[in-house]
Amino acid sequence: MMNPIVLPEGFHLILANLVATCILLQIQISISMKYRKKAGVSYPQLYANKEEQENNPAAFKFNCAQRIHQNTLENFPAIIVLSCVVGTTFPLAAAILGFVWNVGRVGYTYGYMKAPEKRNRYGGHLASFSGLGLVLTSSYVTGRWIAAELGF
């Protein structure tokens, strides 16, 4: 018989953050699709090429939208793992850091579409800071696990 998995109180808040990120990704997809159509970039081309981008403002916006979505996809797997690791011991901290990461990603999305050269001003740094918080806290949690296993 398998032992049941018992999640700590408040773990549902972490899952709510992860679902919110999935919603954000869907919004980013819709922004990308909007500019893909305006730019006339057909599938399977992932980005508008440099010439298209220089001659068509919609192609530049499309590339920005694609980069926003891609960057969120690049970070999301680590956020999932780190949030779950931290959440086993500090669910409220993981939920807060995940919420701040999502707020930062929304700001990053807005900033990148408004002024790509200033994208981090609108939330990129906030997302990075909260991601770092998850890295450090998960390192502490896993260090405690390892120390306990070794009898320290």
XYZ file of N, CA, C and O in Angstrom:
608
model
N 0.840 -1.186 0.000
C 0.000 0.000 0.000
C 0.885 1.249 0.000
O 1.850 1.327 0.743
N 0.520 2.180 -0.820
C 1.297 3.417 -0.903
C 0.886 4.384 0.208
O -0.274 4.432 0.599
N 1.859 5.131 0.676
C 1.564 6.168 1.656
C 0.993 7.383 0.940
O 1.476 7.756 -0.125
N 0.009 8.018 1.546
C -0.546 9.208 0.908
C 0.449 10.382 1.006
O 1.259 10.450 1.926
N 0.359 11.269 0.049
C 1.162 12.481 0.086
C 0.368 13.534 0.847
O -0.778 13.823 0.500
N 0.975 14.053 1.883
C 0.320 15.081 2.693
C 0.976 16.419 2.379
O 2.175 16.596 2.585
N 0.188 17.320 1.864
C 0.691 18.651 1.537
C 0.475 19.566 2.732
O -0.554 19.491 3.406
N 1.437 20.449 2.980
C 1.280 21.357 4.123
C 0.158 22.363 3.885
O -0.202 22.662 2.740
N -0.363 22.874 4.981
C -1.408 23.879 4.900
C -0.886 25.092 4.113
O 0.238 25.537 4.334
N -1.675 25.577 3.207
C -1.284 26.721 2.394
C -0.669 26.339 1.059
O -0.393 27.211 0.231
N -0.441 25.051 0.827
C 0.176 24.619 -0.429
C -0.699 24.965 -1.631
O -0.195 25.200 -2.729
N -1.996 25.032 -1.407
C -2.913 25.373 -2.505
C -2.619 26.761 -3.082
O -2.890 27.014 -4.246
N -2.042 27.645 -2.270
C -1.693 28.980 -2.762
C -0.584 28.904 -3.808
O -0.555 29.691 -4.754
N 0.332 27.963 -3.626
C 1.402 27.753 -4.604
C 0.791 27.273 -5.923
O 1.140 27.762 -6.998
N -0.119 26.324 -5.822
C -0.772 25.810 -7.022
C -1.563 26.907 -7.722
O -1.574 26.976 -8.961
N -2.183 27.800 -6.949
C -2.918 28.924 -7.548
C -1.958 29.825 -8.335
O -2.299 30.296 -9.431
N -0.751 30.054 -7.806
C 0.245 30.849 -8.534
C 0.646 30.175 -9.837
O 0.825 30.844 -10.856
N 0.817 28.867 -9.803
C 1.217 28.146 -11.009
C 0.108 28.203 -12.062
O 0.390 28.366 -13.258
N -1.123 28.111 -11.624
C -2.247 28.249 -12.555
C -2.279 29.673 -13.117
O -2.514 29.870 -14.315
N -2.017 30.665 -12.261
C -1.977 32.060 -12.734
C -0.902 32.238 -13.805
O -1.103 32.974 -14.779
N 0.230 31.548 -13.656
C 1.278 31.634 -14.673
C 0.798 31.021 -15.983
O 1.099 31.553 -17.062
N 0.052 29.942 -15.907
C -0.506 29.346 -17.127
C -1.453 30.317 -17.817
O -1.464 30.410 -19.055
N -2.229 31.055 -17.039
C -3.118 32.066 -17.610
C -2.291 33.168 -18.270
O -2.588 33.605 -19.386
N -1.232 33.608 -17.586
C -0.336 34.623 -18.162
C 0.249 34.139 -19.483
O 0.308 34.886 -20.463
N 0.665 32.885 -19.532
C 1.207 32.329 -20.775
C 0.174 32.373 -21.897
O 0.514 32.662 -23.053
N -1.086 32.101 -21.574
C -2.136 32.155 -22.589
C -2.336 33.584 -23.088
O -2.551 33.812 -24.289
N -2.237 34.541 -22.189
C -2.344 35.951 -22.592
C -1.168 36.305 -23.498
O -1.350 36.975 -24.536
N 0.026 35.867 -23.133
C 1.198 36.135 -23.966
C 1.060 35.502 -25.342
O 1.446 36.092 -26.357
N 0.493 34.305 -25.396
C 0.252 33.654 -26.692
C -0.685 34.507 -27.544
O -0.449 34.709 -28.737
N -1.747 35.018 -26.928
C -2.711 35.806 -27.713
C -2.074 37.102 -28.223
O -2.356 37.536 -29.343
N -1.197 37.715 -27.424
C -0.482 38.918 -27.887
C 0.410 38.554 -29.073
O 0.433 39.256 -30.093
N 1.116 37.454 -28.944
C 2.010 37.007 -30.016
C 1.230 36.707 -31.297
O 1.638 37.107 -32.391
N 0.112 36.014 -31.157
C -0.699 35.679 -32.330
C -1.232 36.932 -33.012
O -1.272 37.008 -34.247
N -1.629 37.907 -32.214
C -2.131 39.175 -32.761
C -1.068 39.834 -33.635
O -1.360 40.246 -34.765
N 0.153 39.909 -33.128
C 1.213 40.570 -33.897
C 1.764 39.688 -35.014
O 2.246 40.200 -36.015
N 1.673 38.379 -34.861
C 2.069 37.484 -35.960
C 1.195 37.764 -37.179
O 1.684 37.890 -38.296
N -0.112 37.880 -36.926
C -1.049 38.140 -38.023
C -0.788 39.505 -38.654
O -0.740 39.638 -39.876
N -0.606 40.540 -37.804
C -0.340 41.889 -38.319
C 0.958 41.939 -39.116
O 1.060 42.665 -40.099
N 1.964 41.165 -38.671
C 3.273 41.184 -39.326
C 3.308 40.311 -40.569
O 4.217 40.430 -41.385
N 2.336 39.404 -40.694
C 2.327 38.498 -41.840
C 3.406 37.433 -41.753
O 3.873 36.945 -42.788
N 3.770 37.057 -40.551
C 4.778 36.005 -40.361
C 4.038 34.672 -40.286
O 3.230 34.451 -39.388
N 4.315 33.800 -41.234
C 3.589 32.535 -41.285
C 4.317 31.451 -40.492
O 5.513 31.530 -40.239
N 3.530 30.464 -40.100
C 4.093 29.297 -39.408
C 4.877 28.468 -40.403
O 4.531 28.436 -41.574
N 5.914 27.782 -40.038
C 6.452 27.577 -38.697
C 7.530 28.583 -38.297
O 8.232 28.371 -37.319
N 7.658 29.667 -39.025
C 8.686 30.659 -38.713
C 8.468 31.172 -37.289
O 7.392 31.674 -36.952
N 9.506 31.052 -36.458
C 9.385 31.403 -35.048
C 9.464 32.904 -34.819
O 8.763 33.448 -33.960
N 10.315 33.575 -35.561
C 10.496 35.026 -35.436
C 10.515 35.661 -36.829
O 10.833 34.998 -37.809
N 10.231 36.962 -36.880
C 10.432 37.715 -38.111
C 11.935 37.912 -38.274
O 12.645 38.135 -37.294
N 12.424 37.829 -39.505
C 13.866 38.028 -39.697
C 14.214 39.506 -39.560
O 13.334 40.373 -39.481
N 15.495 39.779 -39.523
C 15.958 41.151 -39.278
C 15.413 42.141 -40.307
O 14.988 43.246 -39.952
N 15.414 41.748 -41.577
C 14.916 42.638 -42.628
C 13.430 42.941 -42.432
O 12.999 44.090 -42.534
N 12.645 41.907 -42.146
C 11.212 42.113 -41.898
C 10.998 43.049 -40.707
O 10.154 43.938 -40.748
N 11.768 42.800 -39.681
C 11.645 43.584 -38.451
C 11.974 45.055 -38.685
O 11.315 45.942 -38.142
N 12.990 45.322 -39.495
C 13.402 46.701 -39.766
C 12.411 47.436 -40.662
O 12.275 48.655 -40.566
N 11.704 46.707 -41.515
C 10.784 47.331 -42.464
C 9.332 47.346 -42.016
O 8.504 47.985 -42.656
N 9.025 46.630 -40.955
C 7.630 46.485 -40.544
C 7.545 46.581 -39.013
O 7.971 45.656 -38.316
N 6.983 47.668 -38.481
C 6.872 47.808 -37.025
C 6.107 46.655 -36.367
O 6.405 46.271 -35.241
N 5.125 46.095 -37.074
C 4.375 44.963 -36.522
C 5.271 43.739 -36.381
O 5.108 42.950 -35.445
N 6.235 43.581 -37.279
C 7.171 42.456 -37.179
C 8.065 42.624 -35.962
O 8.375 41.647 -35.267
N 8.477 43.859 -35.687
C 9.264 44.116 -34.483
C 8.442 43.796 -33.233
O 8.919 43.131 -32.314
N 7.182 44.233 -33.197
C 6.295 43.937 -32.057
C 6.076 42.433 -31.928
O 6.019 41.900 -30.819
N 5.945 41.757 -33.064
C 5.793 40.307 -33.031
C 7.005 39.654 -32.380
O 6.872 38.785 -31.518
N 8.206 40.075 -32.784
C 9.418 39.511 -32.183
C 9.468 39.778 -30.687
O 9.881 38.914 -29.903
N 9.043 40.955 -30.274
C 8.993 41.272 -28.840
C 8.020 40.329 -28.124
O 8.338 39.772 -27.070
N 6.841 40.167 -28.692
C 5.829 39.298 -28.084
C 6.321 37.850 -28.013
O 6.118 37.162 -27.004
N 6.968 37.388 -29.074
C 7.517 36.029 -29.077
C 8.580 35.872 -27.990
O 8.646 34.864 -27.316
N 9.430 36.889 -27.846
C 10.508 36.818 -26.860
C 9.947 36.816 -25.441
O 10.452 36.104 -24.572
N 8.915 37.597 -25.203
C 8.271 37.612 -23.884
C 7.777 36.213 -23.535
O 8.031 35.690 -22.449
N 7.048 35.630 -24.469
C 6.481 34.304 -24.234
C 7.583 33.263 -24.054
O 7.548 32.445 -23.133
N 8.583 33.297 -24.913
C 9.688 32.344 -24.831
C 10.433 32.488 -23.499
O 10.773 31.494 -22.860
N 10.675 33.708 -23.081
C 11.398 33.934 -21.832
C 10.613 33.405 -20.635
O 11.189 32.821 -19.716
N 9.304 33.589 -20.645
C 8.477 33.049 -19.565
C 8.523 31.523 -19.579
O 8.666 30.884 -18.522
N 8.448 30.929 -20.771
C 8.547 29.468 -20.884
C 9.900 28.958 -20.400
O 9.983 27.875 -19.800
N 10.964 29.711 -20.639
C 12.305 29.303 -20.201
C 12.412 29.283 -18.675
O 13.120 28.458 -18.111
N 11.720 30.191 -18.015
C 11.808 30.315 -16.562
C 10.798 29.462 -15.802
O 11.036 29.100 -14.654
N 9.676 29.176 -16.427
C 8.572 28.519 -15.726
C 8.922 27.148 -15.131
O 8.544 26.880 -13.989
N 9.648 26.258 -15.826
C 9.961 24.965 -15.200
C 10.714 25.101 -13.870
O 10.404 24.405 -12.902
N 11.675 26.007 -13.818
C 12.407 26.210 -12.561
C 11.482 26.769 -11.487
O 11.565 26.362 -10.318
N 10.598 27.674 -11.863
C 9.660 28.249 -10.894
C 8.755 27.157 -10.324
O 8.475 27.135 -9.117
N 8.315 26.234 -11.156
C 7.472 25.127 -10.688
C 8.227 24.305 -9.641
O 7.728 24.073 -8.532
N 9.424 23.862 -10.000
C 10.203 23.009 -9.096
C 10.542 23.746 -7.806
O 10.335 23.229 -6.700
N 11.067 24.955 -7.942
C 11.476 25.711 -6.762
C 10.296 26.021 -5.850
O 10.408 25.908 -4.617
N 9.165 26.388 -6.419
C 7.975 26.677 -5.616
C 7.528 25.447 -4.840
O 7.167 25.542 -3.659
N 7.554 24.300 -5.486
C 7.130 23.066 -4.815
C 8.117 22.649 -3.723
O 7.702 22.210 -2.644
N 9.413 22.805 -3.970
C 10.416 22.465 -2.949
C 10.260 23.377 -1.743
O 10.172 22.914 -0.597
N 10.224 24.677 -1.979
C 10.066 25.627 -0.874
C 8.738 25.384 -0.170
O 8.646 25.433 1.060
N 7.708 25.082 -0.942
C 6.378 24.887 -0.385
C 6.246 23.715 0.553
O 5.330 23.690 1.377
N 7.147 22.750 0.482
C 7.071 21.624 1.409
C 7.360 22.052 2.841
O 6.886 21.435 3.787
N 8.126 23.121 3.001
C 8.513 23.591 4.329
C 7.951 24.974 4.641
O 7.538 25.244 5.760
N 7.963 25.835 3.655
C 7.508 27.220 3.826
C 6.477 27.575 2.756
O 6.774 28.343 1.831
N 5.273 27.013 2.850
C 4.305 27.243 1.772
C 3.915 28.713 1.592
O 3.734 29.162 0.463
N 3.803 29.453 2.680
C 3.421 30.857 2.535
C 4.523 31.656 1.841
O 4.243 32.482 0.965
N 5.773 31.395 2.196
C 6.898 32.080 1.536
C 6.923 31.748 0.047
O 7.118 32.628 -0.791
N 6.720 30.474 -0.282
C 6.701 30.068 -1.692
C 5.556 30.741 -2.435
O 5.724 31.184 -3.578
N 4.405 30.837 -1.788
C 3.247 31.473 -2.422
C 3.503 32.957 -2.649
O 3.189 33.494 -3.720
N 4.089 33.623 -1.672
C 4.374 35.052 -1.814
C 5.407 35.285 -2.911
O 5.234 36.152 -3.772
N 6.482 34.505 -2.895
C 7.515 34.661 -3.929
C 6.961 34.346 -5.312
O 7.273 35.030 -6.290
N 6.109 33.338 -5.408
C 5.480 33.008 -6.687
C 4.548 34.107 -7.166
O 4.506 34.438 -8.353
N 3.804 34.698 -6.230
C 2.915 35.808 -6.581
C 3.725 36.997 -7.090
O 3.382 37.596 -8.116
N 4.803 37.313 -6.386
C 5.653 38.434 -6.799
C 6.269 38.140 -8.169
O 6.368 39.030 -9.021
N 6.668 36.883 -8.407
C 7.222 36.507 -9.711
C 6.184 36.758 -10.812
O 6.503 37.313 -11.864
N 4.938 36.350 -10.557
C 3.880 36.564 -11.550
C 3.625 38.044 -11.801
O 3.468 38.460 -12.953
N 3.583 38.836 -10.742
C 3.398 40.276 -10.905
C 4.553 40.846 -11.738
O 4.353 41.650 -12.645
N 5.766 40.400 -11.435
C 6.930 40.837 -12.203
C 6.833 40.448 -13.667
O 7.194 41.228 -14.560
N 6.343 39.249 -13.945
C 6.210 38.800 -15.334
C 5.139 39.600 -16.075
O 5.271 39.866 -17.272
N 4.080 39.969 -15.386
C 3.058 40.826 -16.013
C 3.687 42.170 -16.364
O 3.511 42.681 -17.478
N 4.442 42.737 -15.427
C 5.130 44.000 -15.692
C 6.137 43.877 -16.814
O 6.263 44.777 -17.657
N 6.855 42.766 -16.838
C 7.827 42.510 -17.899
C 7.127 42.445 -19.258
O 7.602 43.018 -20.248
N 5.990 41.777 -19.306
C 5.218 41.664 -20.543
C 4.795 43.050 -21.024
O 4.992 43.409 -22.191
N 4.236 43.825 -20.121
C 3.804 45.181 -20.465
C 4.999 46.029 -20.909
O 4.945 46.708 -21.943
N 6.066 45.992 -20.134
C 7.236 46.809 -20.428
C 7.903 46.455 -21.739
O 8.314 47.338 -22.497
N 8.007 45.167 -22.009
C 8.662 44.725 -23.249
C 7.856 45.177 -24.463
O 8.418 45.573 -25.477
N 6.544 45.117 -24.361
C 5.717 45.550 -25.491
C 5.722 47.071 -25.636
O 5.622 47.592 -26.734
N 5.854 47.784 -24.528
C 5.841 49.251 -24.572
C 7.203 49.807 -24.991
O 7.277 50.685 -25.845
N 8.260 49.312 -24.358
C 9.614 49.835 -24.617
C 10.620 48.723 -24.344
O 11.095 48.585 -23.220
N 10.926 47.898 -25.358
C 11.790 46.733 -25.149
C 13.124 47.041 -24.457
O 13.608 46.251 -23.667
N 13.684 48.210 -24.746
C 14.975 48.545 -24.150
C 14.854 48.825 -22.647
O 15.851 48.803 -21.931
N 13.635 49.054 -22.156
C 13.406 49.321 -20.728
C 12.548 48.238 -20.085
O 11.932 48.464 -19.055
N 12.516 47.056 -20.681
C 11.602 45.997 -20.255
C 11.737 45.627 -18.787
O 10.754 45.327 -18.131
N 12.957 45.647 -18.250
C 13.138 45.229 -16.865
C 12.639 46.261 -15.873
O 12.347 45.938 -14.731
N 12.527 47.498 -16.318
C 12.046 48.565 -15.439
C 10.615 48.292 -14.991
O 10.202 48.698 -13.916
N 9.844 47.620 -15.801
C 8.433 47.400 -15.510
C 8.141 46.091 -14.771
O 7.004 45.785 -14.519
N 9.126 45.324 -14.447
C 8.838 44.095 -13.713
C 9.864 43.002 -13.856
O 9.847 42.035 -13.109
N 10.758 43.123 -14.824
C 11.761 42.079 -15.023
C 12.635 41.875 -13.804
O 12.899 40.739 -13.397
N 13.054 42.965 -13.183
C 13.903 42.850 -11.993
C 13.119 42.255 -10.822
O 13.660 41.488 -10.035
N 11.853 42.608 -10.718
C 11.008 42.071 -9.655
C 10.883 40.553 -9.786
O 11.018 39.814 -8.808
N 10.658 40.091 -11.001
C 10.564 38.642 -11.238
C 11.894 37.964 -10.939
O 11.930 36.899 -10.309
N 12.988 38.580 -11.349
C 14.312 37.997 -11.082
C 14.598 37.935 -9.593
O 15.135 36.945 -9.088
N 14.246 38.981 -8.873
C 14.470 39.025 -7.430
C 13.685 37.926 -6.722
O 14.221 37.221 -5.864
N 12.415 37.762 -7.083
C 11.615 36.718 -6.440
C 12.094 35.327 -6.851
O 12.078 34.395 -6.038
N 12.539 35.184 -8.109
C 13.122 33.904 -8.532
C 14.367 33.570 -7.723
O 14.570 32.425 -7.314
N 15.194 34.572 -7.477
C 16.382 34.371 -6.645
C 15.974 33.976 -5.229
O 16.599 33.103 -4.611
N 14.915 34.599 -4.717
C 14.402 34.218 -3.400
C 14.005 32.752 -3.349
O 14.278 32.049 -2.363
N 13.384 32.277 -4.422
C 13.015 30.855 -4.487
C 14.247 29.961 -4.548
O 14.296 28.905 -3.911
N 15.270 30.376 -5.304
C 16.515 29.600 -5.391
C 17.174 29.500 -4.016
O 17.565 28.413 -3.565
N 17.301 30.623 -3.341
C 17.968 30.633 -2.032
C 17.181 29.843 -0.988
O 17.761 29.058 -0.224
N 15.868 30.039 -0.972
C 15.048 29.331 0.009
C 15.017 27.833 -0.271
O 15.081 27.020 0.658
N 14.945 27.449 -1.523
C 14.957 26.018 -1.848
C 16.319 25.401 -1.525
O 16.395 24.237 -1.122
N 17.381 26.172 -1.660
C 18.708 25.683 -1.277
C 18.756 25.422 0.227
O 19.312 24.410 0.683
N 18.166 26.319 0.985
C 18.097 26.139 2.439
C 17.281 24.896 2.788
O 17.700 24.074 3.609
N 16.123 24.750 2.158
C 15.251 23.597 2.434
C 15.959 22.289 2.087
O 15.989 21.354 2.892
N 16.557 22.214 0.908
C 17.226 20.961 0.524
C 18.467 20.734 1.372
O 18.795 19.577 1.688
N 19.146 21.793 1.766
C 20.283 21.646 2.683
C 19.850 21.053 4.010
O 20.542 20.194 4.574
N 18.715 21.500 4.514
C 18.169 20.932 5.763
C 17.833 19.454 5.593
O 18.069 18.644 6.486
N 17.253 19.102 4.434
C 16.929 17.700 4.187
C 18.184 16.844 4.196
O 18.230 15.772 4.805
N 19.186 17.313 3.487
C 20.447 16.554 3.400
C 21.107 16.458 4.768
O 21.564 15.385 5.166
N 21.133 17.552 5.510
C 21.715 17.542 6.859
C 20.970 16.565 7.775
O 21.616 15.813 8.522
N 19.663 16.538 7.688
C 18.878 15.615 8.503
C 19.165 14.162 8.118
O 19.277 13.283 8.990
N 19.311 13.916 6.835
C 19.612 12.566 6.345
C 20.981 12.098 6.817
O 21.190 10.918 7.088
N 21.922 13.044 6.924
C 23.274 12.716 7.377
C 23.419 12.738 8.889
O 24.489 12.449 9.427
N 22.334 13.078 9.578
C 22.344 13.054 11.048
C 22.845 14.324 11.704
O 23.231 14.320 12.873
N 22.847 15.424 10.975
C 23.287 16.694 11.569
C 22.124 17.435 12.178
O 21.058 17.455 11.790
